[in-house]
Amino acid sequence: MEITGGAGDGELLLAGSAEELRRLAGLVSAGTGLLPAHGSLLGIEVRASAGGVLVAVDEERSLLVIGGGDARRAVFAEELREIAALEDGSHFHIEHHPDHFYLAGGSLPLVVDSPHGGVPRR
């Protein structure tokens, strides 16, 4: 899994194989775990918490942290599984807006790349 960007950039790009995206979806569903990564951050930590899904960067540990309540994490996990199953080069923007059904306010915006690419690289 590759993570590009960070809290200072205002947006994070997640790119990985279909298997890596499915593994991340499994951790998000379970509400616990750590997935190694490279790029701007060293990994993704998932933890259960109350409320909507909050995506944040733990700069001290150089990790992307994903937390949230069971039902809302389940929705996010399903979205990750759908992206993993894509057969074309596209990407999805996942960002909070008022009345978002699973993301918490203050969650960092994500762009999740299809396993086949889709986001132009700098």
PDB file of C-alpha atoms in Angstrom:
ATOM      1  CA  MET A   1       0.000   0.000   0.000  1.00  0.00           C
ATOM      2  CA  GLU A   2       1.342   3.429  -0.894  1.00  0.00           C
ATOM      3  CA  ILE A   3       0.250   6.603   0.862  1.00  0.00           C
ATOM      4  CA  THR A   4       1.059   9.933  -0.740  1.00  0.00           C
ATOM      5  CA  GLY A   5       0.397  13.305   0.843  1.00  0.00           C
ATOM      6  CA  GLY A   6      -0.297  14.103   4.431  1.00  0.00           C
ATOM      7  CA  ALA A   7      -2.128  16.343   6.843  1.00  0.00           C
ATOM      8  CA  GLY A   8      -0.301  19.413   5.530  1.00  0.00           C
ATOM      9  CA  ASP A   9      -1.323  18.610   1.945  1.00  0.00           C
ATOM     10  CA  GLY A  10      -4.992  18.427   2.872  1.00  0.00           C
ATOM     11  CA  GLU A  11      -5.514  15.199   0.928  1.00  0.00           C
ATOM     12  CA  LEU A  12      -4.114  11.680   1.024  1.00  0.00           C
ATOM     13  CA  LEU A  13      -3.810   9.282  -1.886  1.00  0.00           C
ATOM     14  CA  LEU A  14      -4.090   5.565  -1.114  1.00  0.00           C
ATOM     15  CA  ALA A  15      -2.902   3.228  -3.844  1.00  0.00           C
ATOM     16  CA  GLY A  16      -2.497  -0.502  -3.618  1.00  0.00           C
ATOM     17  CA  SER A  17      -3.219  -3.853  -5.159  1.00  0.00           C
ATOM     18  CA  ALA A  18      -6.665  -5.382  -4.984  1.00  0.00           C
ATOM     19  CA  GLU A  19      -5.381  -7.692  -2.245  1.00  0.00           C
ATOM     20  CA  GLU A  20      -4.012  -4.771  -0.200  1.00  0.00           C
ATOM     21  CA  LEU A  21      -7.310  -2.885  -0.500  1.00  0.00           C
ATOM     22  CA  ARG A  22      -9.224  -6.019   0.574  1.00  0.00           C
ATOM     23  CA  ARG A  23      -6.866  -6.446   3.550  1.00  0.00           C
ATOM     24  CA  LEU A  24      -7.471  -2.829   4.541  1.00  0.00           C
ATOM     25  CA  ALA A  25     -11.228  -3.370   4.209  1.00  0.00           C
ATOM     26  CA  GLY A  26     -10.953  -6.410   6.510  1.00  0.00           C
ATOM     27  CA  LEU A  27      -9.105  -4.379   9.153  1.00  0.00           C
ATOM     28  CA  VAL A  28     -11.649  -1.563   8.875  1.00  0.00           C
ATOM     29  CA  SER A  29     -14.479  -4.090   9.330  1.00  0.00           C
ATOM     30  CA  ALA A  30     -12.775  -5.681  12.332  1.00  0.00           C
ATOM     31  CA  GLY A  31     -11.950  -2.325  13.904  1.00  0.00           C
ATOM     32  CA  THR A  32      -8.361  -3.247  14.684  1.00  0.00           C
ATOM     33  CA  GLY A  33      -5.056  -3.872  13.006  1.00  0.00           C
ATOM     34  CA  LEU A  34      -2.035  -2.406  11.279  1.00  0.00           C
ATOM     35  CA  LEU A  35      -1.239  -2.497   7.568  1.00  0.00           C
ATOM     36  CA  PRO A  36       2.315  -1.607   6.506  1.00  0.00           C
ATOM     37  CA  ALA A  37       2.679   1.079   3.846  1.00  0.00           C
ATOM     38  CA  HIS A  38       5.299   3.149   2.134  1.00  0.00           C
ATOM     39  CA  GLY A  39       5.419   6.670   0.782  1.00  0.00           C
ATOM     40  CA  SER A  40       4.520   9.600   3.019  1.00  0.00           C
ATOM     41  CA  LEU A  41       3.474   7.341   5.915  1.00  0.00           C
ATOM     42  CA  LEU A  42       4.676   3.981   7.232  1.00  0.00           C
ATOM     43  CA  GLY A  43       1.327   2.289   7.740  1.00  0.00           C
ATOM     44  CA  ILE A  44      -2.371   2.383   8.447  1.00  0.00           C
ATOM     45  CA  GLU A  45      -3.697   1.706  11.934  1.00  0.00           C
ATOM     46  CA  VAL A  46      -7.365   0.883  12.415  1.00  0.00           C
ATOM     47  CA  ARG A  47      -9.096   1.155  15.762  1.00  0.00           C
ATOM     48  CA  ALA A  48     -12.680   1.001  16.941  1.00  0.00           C
ATOM     49  CA  SER A  49     -14.190   4.130  18.453  1.00  0.00           C
ATOM     50  CA  ALA A  50     -17.577   5.769  18.752  1.00  0.00           C
ATOM     51  CA  GLY A  51     -19.204   7.822  16.027  1.00  0.00           C
ATOM     52  CA  GLY A  52     -18.387   8.386  12.399  1.00  0.00           C
ATOM     53  CA  VAL A  53     -15.259   7.264  10.615  1.00  0.00           C
ATOM     54  CA  LEU A  54     -12.387   9.627  11.320  1.00  0.00           C
ATOM     55  CA  VAL A  55      -9.310   9.508   9.090  1.00  0.00           C
ATOM     56  CA  ALA A  56      -6.324  11.292  10.648  1.00  0.00           C
ATOM     57  CA  VAL A  57      -2.532  11.301  10.553  1.00  0.00           C
ATOM     58  CA  ASP A  58      -0.511  10.458  13.641  1.00  0.00           C
ATOM     59  CA  GLU A  59       2.550  12.458  12.626  1.00  0.00           C
ATOM     60  CA  GLU A  60       4.609  11.296  15.610  1.00  0.00           C
ATOM     61  CA  ARG A  61       4.270   7.635  14.570  1.00  0.00           C
ATOM     62  CA  SER A  62       3.978   8.384  10.818  1.00  0.00           C
ATOM     63  CA  LEU A  63       0.702   6.452  10.542  1.00  0.00           C
ATOM     64  CA  LEU A  64      -2.658   6.995   8.934  1.00  0.00           C
ATOM     65  CA  VAL A  65      -5.225   6.267  11.635  1.00  0.00           C
ATOM     66  CA  ILE A  66      -8.786   5.192  10.828  1.00  0.00           C
ATOM     67  CA  GLY A  67     -11.323   4.950  13.634  1.00  0.00           C
ATOM     68  CA  GLY A  68     -15.081   4.892  14.019  1.00  0.00           C
ATOM     69  CA  GLY A  69     -18.103   2.968  15.179  1.00  0.00           C
ATOM     70  CA  ASP A  70     -18.907  -0.512  13.897  1.00  0.00           C
ATOM     71  CA  ALA A  71     -21.789   0.367  11.546  1.00  0.00           C
ATOM     72  CA  ARG A  72     -20.027   3.296   9.923  1.00  0.00           C
ATOM     73  CA  ARG A  73     -16.745   1.423   9.565  1.00  0.00           C
ATOM     74  CA  ALA A  74     -18.691  -1.370   7.853  1.00  0.00           C
ATOM     75  CA  VAL A  75     -19.931   1.083   5.197  1.00  0.00           C
ATOM     76  CA  PHE A  76     -16.390   2.369   4.612  1.00  0.00           C
ATOM     77  CA  ALA A  77     -15.049  -1.202   4.418  1.00  0.00           C
ATOM     78  CA  GLU A  78     -17.631  -2.092   1.783  1.00  0.00           C
ATOM     79  CA  GLU A  79     -16.636   0.947  -0.256  1.00  0.00           C
ATOM     80  CA  LEU A  80     -12.986  -0.185  -0.097  1.00  0.00           C
ATOM     81  CA  ARG A  81     -14.007  -3.677  -1.274  1.00  0.00           C
ATOM     82  CA  GLU A  82     -15.877  -2.146  -4.219  1.00  0.00           C
ATOM     83  CA  ILE A  83     -12.799  -0.129  -5.187  1.00  0.00           C
ATOM     84  CA  ALA A  84     -10.635  -3.284  -4.918  1.00  0.00           C
ATOM     85  CA  ALA A  85     -12.985  -5.033  -7.356  1.00  0.00           C
ATOM     86  CA  LEU A  86     -12.762  -2.324 -10.017  1.00  0.00           C
ATOM     87  CA  GLU A  87     -11.532  -3.530 -13.364  1.00  0.00           C
ATOM     88  CA  ASP A  88     -10.634  -0.133 -14.788  1.00  0.00           C
ATOM     89  CA  GLY A  89      -8.287   2.694 -13.949  1.00  0.00           C
ATOM     90  CA  SER A  90     -10.347   5.078 -11.865  1.00  0.00           C
ATOM     91  CA  HIS A  91     -10.324   6.560  -8.397  1.00  0.00           C
ATOM     92  CA  PHE A  92     -12.738   7.644  -5.692  1.00  0.00           C
ATOM     93  CA  HIS A  93     -12.753  10.795  -3.608  1.00  0.00           C
ATOM     94  CA  ILE A  94     -13.829  10.132  -0.028  1.00  0.00           C
ATOM     95  CA  GLU A  95     -14.281  13.367   1.850  1.00  0.00           C
ATOM     96  CA  HIS A  96     -16.548  14.739   4.523  1.00  0.00           C
ATOM     97  CA  HIS A  97     -19.400  17.095   3.733  1.00  0.00           C
ATOM     98  CA  PRO A  98     -22.330  18.159   5.905  1.00  0.00           C
ATOM     99  CA  ASP A  99     -24.639  15.190   6.545  1.00  0.00           C
ATOM    100  CA  HIS A 100     -22.090  12.645   5.255  1.00  0.00           C
ATOM    101  CA  PHE A 101     -23.517   9.240   6.136  1.00  0.00           C
ATOM    102  CA  TYR A 102     -20.368   7.630   7.581  1.00  0.00           C
ATOM    103  CA  LEU A 103     -17.469  10.129   7.803  1.00  0.00           C
ATOM    104  CA  ALA A 104     -16.987  12.286  10.888  1.00  0.00           C
ATOM    105  CA  GLY A 105     -16.321  15.995  10.635  1.00  0.00           C
ATOM    106  CA  GLY A 106     -12.600  16.720  10.613  1.00  0.00           C
ATOM    107  CA  SER A 107     -11.796  13.535   8.691  1.00  0.00           C
ATOM    108  CA  LEU A 108      -8.976  14.026   6.182  1.00  0.00           C
ATOM    109  CA  PRO A 109     -10.002  13.724   2.542  1.00  0.00           C
ATOM    110  CA  LEU A 110      -8.861  10.564   0.768  1.00  0.00           C
ATOM    111  CA  VAL A 111      -8.430   9.634  -2.856  1.00  0.00           C
ATOM    112  CA  VAL A 112      -8.420   5.848  -3.211  1.00  0.00           C
ATOM    113  CA  ASP A 113      -6.933   4.641  -6.467  1.00  0.00           C
ATOM    114  CA  SER A 114      -8.205   1.637  -8.379  1.00  0.00           C
ATOM    115  CA  PRO A 115      -5.777  -1.307  -8.326  1.00  0.00           C
ATOM    116  CA  HIS A 116      -5.301  -0.510 -12.049  1.00  0.00           C
ATOM    117  CA  GLY A 117      -4.270   3.100 -11.446  1.00  0.00           C
ATOM    118  CA  GLY A 118      -6.225   6.147 -12.392  1.00  0.00           C
ATOM    119  CA  VAL A 119      -4.774   9.065 -10.477  1.00  0.00           C
ATOM    120  CA  PRO A 120      -2.110  10.950 -12.431  1.00  0.00           C
ATOM    121  CA  ARG A 121       1.204  10.917 -10.531  1.00  0.00           C
ATOM    122  CA  ARG A 122       3.274  14.066 -10.057  1.00  0.00           C
TER     123      ARG A 122
END
